[in-house]
Amino acid sequence: GSHATGYPTQHTYGTATTLKDATKTGYTFEGWHTDQACTNKVTSLGATAYTAAITLYAKWTINQYTLTYSAGEGGSVVAKVKGEAIKSPATLEHGTSVTLTATPEGENAFAQWVNENGNQISTQNPYELTITKHTTLKAEFTSPSKVYLKPFDFWKSDGARIAAYYWGAAGNNWIELSPVDCEKQYYSV
């Protein structure tokens, strides 16, 4: 860890010294101690308490963060730490490496990982993540666009080709169909 700005580097006999907190990324400072086992906590050095050099020991507790992950419609997600699956939400230590793998269902495809605000985090799958804060991730999937065909009265033919009028997300239009397509109620575009 490191010392706070203005941290005393020496203690002068006859003058009390207040100890400041140290910092260490990913850890919570639990105080200064006069023993290596960190059982004798001190917050200051009294004016006449110490007459020789002393060593102080910092006590640290690693931070714990929650990883919450989910899958959007059209797939599933598995998260692993050191090859072992973990369930969501999971409490993990700072610096833990997690591998998230999104698996699409059916004709769907993986699209992206988004955070709790819907902002894209990554398009990598599997996605490697190092835990440094509370994290929420969702896998999003895309499905092939399907246009729904109207009844036969919206169909036309020139004798060689068949076409049907459709209403879809991309708009309304005519689409040419093969004889196999004529048996379906939808057509993938």
PDB file of C-alpha atoms in Angstrom:
ATOM      1  CA  GLY A   1       0.000   0.000   0.000  1.00  0.00           C
ATOM      2  CA  SER A   2       0.948   3.635   0.170  1.00  0.00           C
ATOM      3  CA  HIS A   3       0.840   6.330   2.817  1.00  0.00           C
ATOM      4  CA  ALA A   4      -1.540   9.263   2.838  1.00  0.00           C
ATOM      5  CA  THR A   5      -0.147  12.669   1.881  1.00  0.00           C
ATOM      6  CA  GLY A   6       1.680  14.234   4.829  1.00  0.00           C
ATOM      7  CA  TYR A   7       2.120  10.902   6.580  1.00  0.00           C
ATOM      8  CA  PRO A   8       4.744  11.085   9.320  1.00  0.00           C
ATOM      9  CA  THR A   9       7.909   9.113   8.607  1.00  0.00           C
ATOM     10  CA  GLN A  10       9.267   9.487  12.138  1.00  0.00           C
ATOM     11  CA  HIS A  11       8.021   9.922  15.696  1.00  0.00           C
ATOM     12  CA  THR A  12       9.706  12.473  17.946  1.00  0.00           C
ATOM     13  CA  TYR A  13       9.836  11.635  21.640  1.00  0.00           C
ATOM     14  CA  GLY A  14       7.837  14.195  23.610  1.00  0.00           C
ATOM     15  CA  THR A  15       5.386  14.880  20.764  1.00  0.00           C
ATOM     16  CA  ALA A  16       2.253  12.829  20.042  1.00  0.00           C
ATOM     17  CA  THR A  17       1.983  11.532  16.464  1.00  0.00           C
ATOM     18  CA  THR A  18      -1.392  10.856  14.855  1.00  0.00           C
ATOM     19  CA  LEU A  19      -1.309   7.980  12.363  1.00  0.00           C
ATOM     20  CA  LYS A  20      -3.034   8.427   9.022  1.00  0.00           C
ATOM     21  CA  ASP A  21      -4.687   5.711   6.947  1.00  0.00           C
ATOM     22  CA  ALA A  22      -2.773   3.974   4.194  1.00  0.00           C
ATOM     23  CA  THR A  23      -4.290   3.050   0.830  1.00  0.00           C
ATOM     24  CA  LYS A  24      -4.041  -0.057  -1.318  1.00  0.00           C
ATOM     25  CA  THR A  25      -6.085  -0.623  -4.478  1.00  0.00           C
ATOM     26  CA  GLY A  26      -8.750  -3.275  -3.956  1.00  0.00           C
ATOM     27  CA  TYR A  27      -8.354  -3.390  -0.175  1.00  0.00           C
ATOM     28  CA  THR A  28      -9.871  -1.727   2.881  1.00  0.00           C
ATOM     29  CA  PHE A  29      -7.397  -0.397   5.444  1.00  0.00           C
ATOM     30  CA  GLU A  30      -8.157  -1.864   8.903  1.00  0.00           C
ATOM     31  CA  GLY A  31      -5.622   0.158  10.876  1.00  0.00           C
ATOM     32  CA  TRP A  32      -2.048   0.232  12.149  1.00  0.00           C
ATOM     33  CA  HIS A  33      -0.802  -2.395  14.591  1.00  0.00           C
ATOM     34  CA  THR A  34       2.351  -2.796  16.646  1.00  0.00           C
ATOM     35  CA  ASP A  35       2.478  -6.579  16.065  1.00  0.00           C
ATOM     36  CA  GLN A  36       2.748  -8.593  12.873  1.00  0.00           C
ATOM     37  CA  ALA A  37      -0.396 -10.598  13.736  1.00  0.00           C
ATOM     38  CA  CYS A  38      -2.307  -7.267  13.760  1.00  0.00           C
ATOM     39  CA  THR A  39      -3.953  -7.743  17.154  1.00  0.00           C
ATOM     40  CA  ASN A  40      -2.675  -4.568  18.890  1.00  0.00           C
ATOM     41  CA  LYS A  41      -4.213  -1.633  16.984  1.00  0.00           C
ATOM     42  CA  VAL A  42      -2.924   1.938  17.453  1.00  0.00           C
ATOM     43  CA  THR A  43      -4.257   5.223  16.034  1.00  0.00           C
ATOM     44  CA  SER A  44      -1.532   7.451  17.422  1.00  0.00           C
ATOM     45  CA  LEU A  45       1.840   7.299  19.120  1.00  0.00           C
ATOM     46  CA  GLY A  46       1.801   8.956  22.539  1.00  0.00           C
ATOM     47  CA  ALA A  47       4.324  11.687  23.326  1.00  0.00           C
ATOM     48  CA  THR A  48       6.275   9.490  25.759  1.00  0.00           C
ATOM     49  CA  ALA A  49       4.990   6.019  24.894  1.00  0.00           C
ATOM     50  CA  TYR A  50       7.914   4.906  22.736  1.00  0.00           C
ATOM     51  CA  THR A  51      11.594   5.428  23.508  1.00  0.00           C
ATOM     52  CA  ALA A  52      13.065   3.270  20.708  1.00  0.00           C
ATOM     53  CA  ALA A  53      12.369   2.533  17.064  1.00  0.00           C
ATOM     54  CA  ILE A  54       9.097   0.686  16.410  1.00  0.00           C
ATOM     55  CA  THR A  55       7.668  -1.056  13.392  1.00  0.00           C
ATOM     56  CA  LEU A  56       4.007  -0.602  12.524  1.00  0.00           C
ATOM     57  CA  TYR A  57       2.035  -3.137  10.488  1.00  0.00           C
ATOM     58  CA  ALA A  58      -0.915  -2.277   8.239  1.00  0.00           C
ATOM     59  CA  LYS A  59      -3.915  -4.613   8.357  1.00  0.00           C
ATOM     60  CA  TRP A  60      -5.791  -5.054   5.078  1.00  0.00           C
ATOM     61  CA  THR A  61      -9.054  -6.724   4.103  1.00  0.00           C
ATOM     62  CA  ILE A  62      -9.572  -7.501   0.422  1.00  0.00           C
ATOM     63  CA  ASN A  63     -12.682  -5.814  -1.021  1.00  0.00           C
ATOM     64  CA  GLN A  64     -15.651  -7.962  -2.022  1.00  0.00           C
ATOM     65  CA  TYR A  65     -17.822  -7.066  -5.024  1.00  0.00           C
ATOM     66  CA  THR A  66     -21.048  -8.452  -6.449  1.00  0.00           C
ATOM     67  CA  LEU A  67     -21.168  -9.728 -10.021  1.00  0.00           C
ATOM     68  CA  THR A  68     -24.702  -9.986 -11.399  1.00  0.00           C
ATOM     69  CA  TYR A  69     -25.147 -11.470 -14.859  1.00  0.00           C
ATOM     70  CA  SER A  70     -28.117 -12.470 -16.973  1.00  0.00           C
ATOM     71  CA  ALA A  71     -29.136 -13.460 -20.486  1.00  0.00           C
ATOM     72  CA  GLY A  72     -31.590 -11.605 -22.641  1.00  0.00           C
ATOM     73  CA  GLU A  73     -34.226 -13.384 -24.668  1.00  0.00           C
ATOM     74  CA  GLY A  74     -32.770 -15.961 -27.005  1.00  0.00           C
ATOM     75  CA  GLY A  75     -29.887 -17.460 -25.068  1.00  0.00           C
ATOM     76  CA  SER A  76     -28.183 -18.339 -21.804  1.00  0.00           C
ATOM     77  CA  VAL A  77     -25.035 -17.348 -19.875  1.00  0.00           C
ATOM     78  CA  VAL A  78     -22.486 -19.317 -17.865  1.00  0.00           C
ATOM     79  CA  ALA A  79     -19.871 -17.589 -15.698  1.00  0.00           C
ATOM     80  CA  LYS A  80     -16.746 -19.396 -14.500  1.00  0.00           C
ATOM     81  CA  VAL A  81     -13.943 -18.609 -12.062  1.00  0.00           C
ATOM     82  CA  LYS A  82     -10.885 -20.852 -12.448  1.00  0.00           C
ATOM     83  CA  GLY A  83     -12.979 -23.232 -14.556  1.00  0.00           C
ATOM     84  CA  GLU A  84     -15.751 -23.594 -11.950  1.00  0.00           C
ATOM     85  CA  ALA A  85     -19.264 -22.305 -12.707  1.00  0.00           C
ATOM     86  CA  ILE A  86     -20.629 -19.589 -10.402  1.00  0.00           C
ATOM     87  CA  LYS A  87     -24.233 -18.483  -9.940  1.00  0.00           C
ATOM     88  CA  SER A  88     -25.559 -14.955 -10.239  1.00  0.00           C
ATOM     89  CA  PRO A  89     -25.341 -12.897  -8.130  1.00  0.00           C
ATOM     90  CA  ALA A  90     -21.855 -13.883  -6.986  1.00  0.00           C
ATOM     91  CA  THR A  91     -19.697 -12.216  -4.327  1.00  0.00           C
ATOM     92  CA  LEU A  92     -16.105 -12.130  -5.535  1.00  0.00           C
ATOM     93  CA  GLU A  93     -12.811 -10.710  -4.279  1.00  0.00           C
ATOM     94  CA  HIS A  94     -11.145  -7.744  -5.953  1.00  0.00           C
ATOM     95  CA  GLY A  95      -9.002  -8.914  -8.866  1.00  0.00           C
ATOM     96  CA  THR A  96     -10.920 -12.148  -9.514  1.00  0.00           C
ATOM     97  CA  SER A  97     -10.870 -13.183 -13.184  1.00  0.00           C
ATOM     98  CA  VAL A  98     -14.236 -14.287 -14.572  1.00  0.00           C
ATOM     99  CA  THR A  99     -15.045 -15.837 -17.948  1.00  0.00           C
ATOM    100  CA  LEU A 100     -18.601 -15.198 -19.159  1.00  0.00           C
ATOM    101  CA  THR A 101     -19.872 -17.298 -22.065  1.00  0.00           C
ATOM    102  CA  ALA A 102     -23.131 -16.526 -23.852  1.00  0.00           C
ATOM    103  CA  THR A 103     -24.808 -19.376 -25.735  1.00  0.00           C
ATOM    104  CA  PRO A 104     -27.479 -18.496 -28.310  1.00  0.00           C
ATOM    105  CA  GLU A 105     -30.558 -20.688 -28.676  1.00  0.00           C
ATOM    106  CA  GLY A 106     -31.889 -21.895 -32.022  1.00  0.00           C
ATOM    107  CA  GLU A 107     -31.157 -19.512 -34.905  1.00  0.00           C
ATOM    108  CA  ASN A 108     -30.262 -16.640 -32.563  1.00  0.00           C
ATOM    109  CA  ALA A 109     -26.798 -15.077 -32.472  1.00  0.00           C
ATOM    110  CA  PHE A 110     -24.855 -13.412 -29.663  1.00  0.00           C
ATOM    111  CA  ALA A 111     -24.825  -9.610 -30.094  1.00  0.00           C
ATOM    112  CA  GLN A 112     -23.155  -7.921 -27.106  1.00  0.00           C
ATOM    113  CA  TRP A 113     -22.665  -7.524 -23.356  1.00  0.00           C
ATOM    114  CA  VAL A 114     -24.371  -4.487 -21.813  1.00  0.00           C
ATOM    115  CA  ASN A 115     -24.268  -2.963 -18.319  1.00  0.00           C
ATOM    116  CA  GLU A 116     -27.234  -2.093 -16.077  1.00  0.00           C
ATOM    117  CA  ASN A 117     -27.789   1.106 -18.108  1.00  0.00           C
ATOM    118  CA  GLY A 118     -27.914  -0.770 -21.421  1.00  0.00           C
ATOM    119  CA  ASN A 119     -24.514   0.565 -22.524  1.00  0.00           C
ATOM    120  CA  GLN A 120     -22.346  -1.770 -24.573  1.00  0.00           C
ATOM    121  CA  ILE A 121     -19.394  -3.185 -22.619  1.00  0.00           C
ATOM    122  CA  SER A 122     -18.056  -5.723 -25.106  1.00  0.00           C
ATOM    123  CA  THR A 123     -18.868  -7.790 -28.185  1.00  0.00           C
ATOM    124  CA  GLN A 124     -16.387 -10.526 -27.232  1.00  0.00           C
ATOM    125  CA  ASN A 125     -17.762 -13.964 -26.460  1.00  0.00           C
ATOM    126  CA  PRO A 126     -16.483 -15.488 -24.289  1.00  0.00           C
ATOM    127  CA  TYR A 127     -15.792 -12.297 -22.333  1.00  0.00           C
ATOM    128  CA  GLU A 128     -12.913 -12.125 -19.831  1.00  0.00           C
ATOM    129  CA  LEU A 129     -13.537  -9.759 -16.922  1.00  0.00           C
ATOM    130  CA  THR A 130     -11.421  -8.781 -13.898  1.00  0.00           C
ATOM    131  CA  ILE A 131     -13.585  -7.758 -10.937  1.00  0.00           C
ATOM    132  CA  THR A 132     -12.677  -4.297  -9.581  1.00  0.00           C
ATOM    133  CA  LYS A 133     -16.159  -3.024  -8.601  1.00  0.00           C
ATOM    134  CA  HIS A 134     -19.800  -4.107  -8.350  1.00  0.00           C
ATOM    135  CA  THR A 135     -20.674  -5.239 -11.876  1.00  0.00           C
ATOM    136  CA  THR A 136     -23.902  -6.033 -13.726  1.00  0.00           C
ATOM    137  CA  LEU A 137     -23.757  -7.568 -17.214  1.00  0.00           C
ATOM    138  CA  LYS A 138     -26.415  -8.853 -19.575  1.00  0.00           C
ATOM    139  CA  ALA A 139     -25.872 -10.861 -22.750  1.00  0.00           C
ATOM    140  CA  GLU A 140     -28.029  -9.695 -25.636  1.00  0.00           C
ATOM    141  CA  PHE A 141     -28.927 -11.855 -28.608  1.00  0.00           C
ATOM    142  CA  THR A 142     -30.341 -11.165 -32.048  1.00  0.00           C
ATOM    143  CA  SER A 143     -32.763 -13.329 -33.957  1.00  0.00           C
ATOM    144  CA  PRO A 144     -33.204 -13.577 -37.693  1.00  0.00           C
ATOM    145  CA  SER A 145     -35.774 -11.087 -38.897  1.00  0.00           C
ATOM    146  CA  LYS A 146     -39.044 -12.801 -39.637  1.00  0.00           C
ATOM    147  CA  VAL A 147     -41.730 -11.315 -41.778  1.00  0.00           C
ATOM    148  CA  TYR A 148     -45.216 -12.673 -41.380  1.00  0.00           C
ATOM    149  CA  LEU A 149     -47.056 -13.590 -44.552  1.00  0.00           C
ATOM    150  CA  LYS A 150     -50.655 -12.563 -45.023  1.00  0.00           C
ATOM    151  CA  PRO A 151     -53.325 -14.927 -46.303  1.00  0.00           C
ATOM    152  CA  PHE A 152     -53.234 -16.044 -49.928  1.00  0.00           C
ATOM    153  CA  ASP A 153     -55.308 -13.072 -51.142  1.00  0.00           C
ATOM    154  CA  PHE A 154     -52.130 -10.972 -50.693  1.00  0.00           C
ATOM    155  CA  TRP A 155     -50.153 -13.259 -52.975  1.00  0.00           C
ATOM    156  CA  LYS A 156     -49.526 -12.851 -56.693  1.00  0.00           C
ATOM    157  CA  SER A 157     -47.954 -14.905 -59.433  1.00  0.00           C
ATOM    158  CA  ASP A 158     -46.829 -14.342 -62.995  1.00  0.00           C
ATOM    159  CA  GLY A 159     -46.970 -18.076 -63.698  1.00  0.00           C
ATOM    160  CA  ALA A 160     -43.276 -18.635 -62.989  1.00  0.00           C
ATOM    161  CA  ARG A 161     -42.827 -16.883 -59.663  1.00  0.00           C
ATOM    162  CA  ILE A 162     -44.853 -16.444 -56.487  1.00  0.00           C
ATOM    163  CA  ALA A 163     -44.686 -13.347 -54.292  1.00  0.00           C
ATOM    164  CA  ALA A 164     -46.425 -12.385 -51.071  1.00  0.00           C
ATOM    165  CA  TYR A 165     -46.985  -9.021 -49.475  1.00  0.00           C
ATOM    166  CA  TYR A 166     -45.569  -8.798 -45.958  1.00  0.00           C
ATOM    167  CA  TRP A 167     -45.588  -6.503 -42.974  1.00  0.00           C
ATOM    168  CA  GLY A 168     -42.308  -6.514 -41.069  1.00  0.00           C
ATOM    169  CA  ALA A 169     -39.961  -4.423 -38.939  1.00  0.00           C
ATOM    170  CA  ALA A 170     -38.184  -3.233 -42.069  1.00  0.00           C
ATOM    171  CA  GLY A 171     -41.458  -2.052 -43.633  1.00  0.00           C
ATOM    172  CA  ASN A 172     -44.065  -3.432 -46.010  1.00  0.00           C
ATOM    173  CA  ASN A 173     -43.054  -4.942 -49.315  1.00  0.00           C
ATOM    174  CA  TRP A 174     -43.427  -7.787 -51.765  1.00  0.00           C
ATOM    175  CA  ILE A 175     -41.083 -10.742 -51.358  1.00  0.00           C
ATOM    176  CA  GLU A 176     -40.491 -13.498 -53.881  1.00  0.00           C
ATOM    177  CA  LEU A 177     -41.088 -16.970 -52.466  1.00  0.00           C
ATOM    178  CA  SER A 178     -39.895 -20.415 -53.401  1.00  0.00           C
ATOM    179  CA  PRO A 179     -42.448 -23.253 -53.429  1.00  0.00           C
ATOM    180  CA  VAL A 180     -41.102 -24.427 -50.025  1.00  0.00           C
ATOM    181  CA  ASP A 181     -41.690 -20.958 -48.536  1.00  0.00           C
ATOM    182  CA  CYS A 182     -45.350 -21.165 -49.493  1.00  0.00           C
ATOM    183  CA  GLU A 183     -45.844 -23.759 -46.753  1.00  0.00           C
ATOM    184  CA  LYS A 184     -44.563 -21.417 -43.992  1.00  0.00           C
ATOM    185  CA  GLN A 185     -46.347 -18.721 -42.064  1.00  0.00           C
ATOM    186  CA  TYR A 186     -43.179 -16.642 -41.839  1.00  0.00           C
ATOM    187  CA  TYR A 187     -40.133 -16.013 -43.939  1.00  0.00           C
ATOM    188  CA  SER A 188     -36.631 -15.178 -42.632  1.00  0.00           C
ATOM    189  CA  VAL A 189     -34.966 -12.172 -44.248  1.00  0.00           C
TER     190      VAL A 189
END
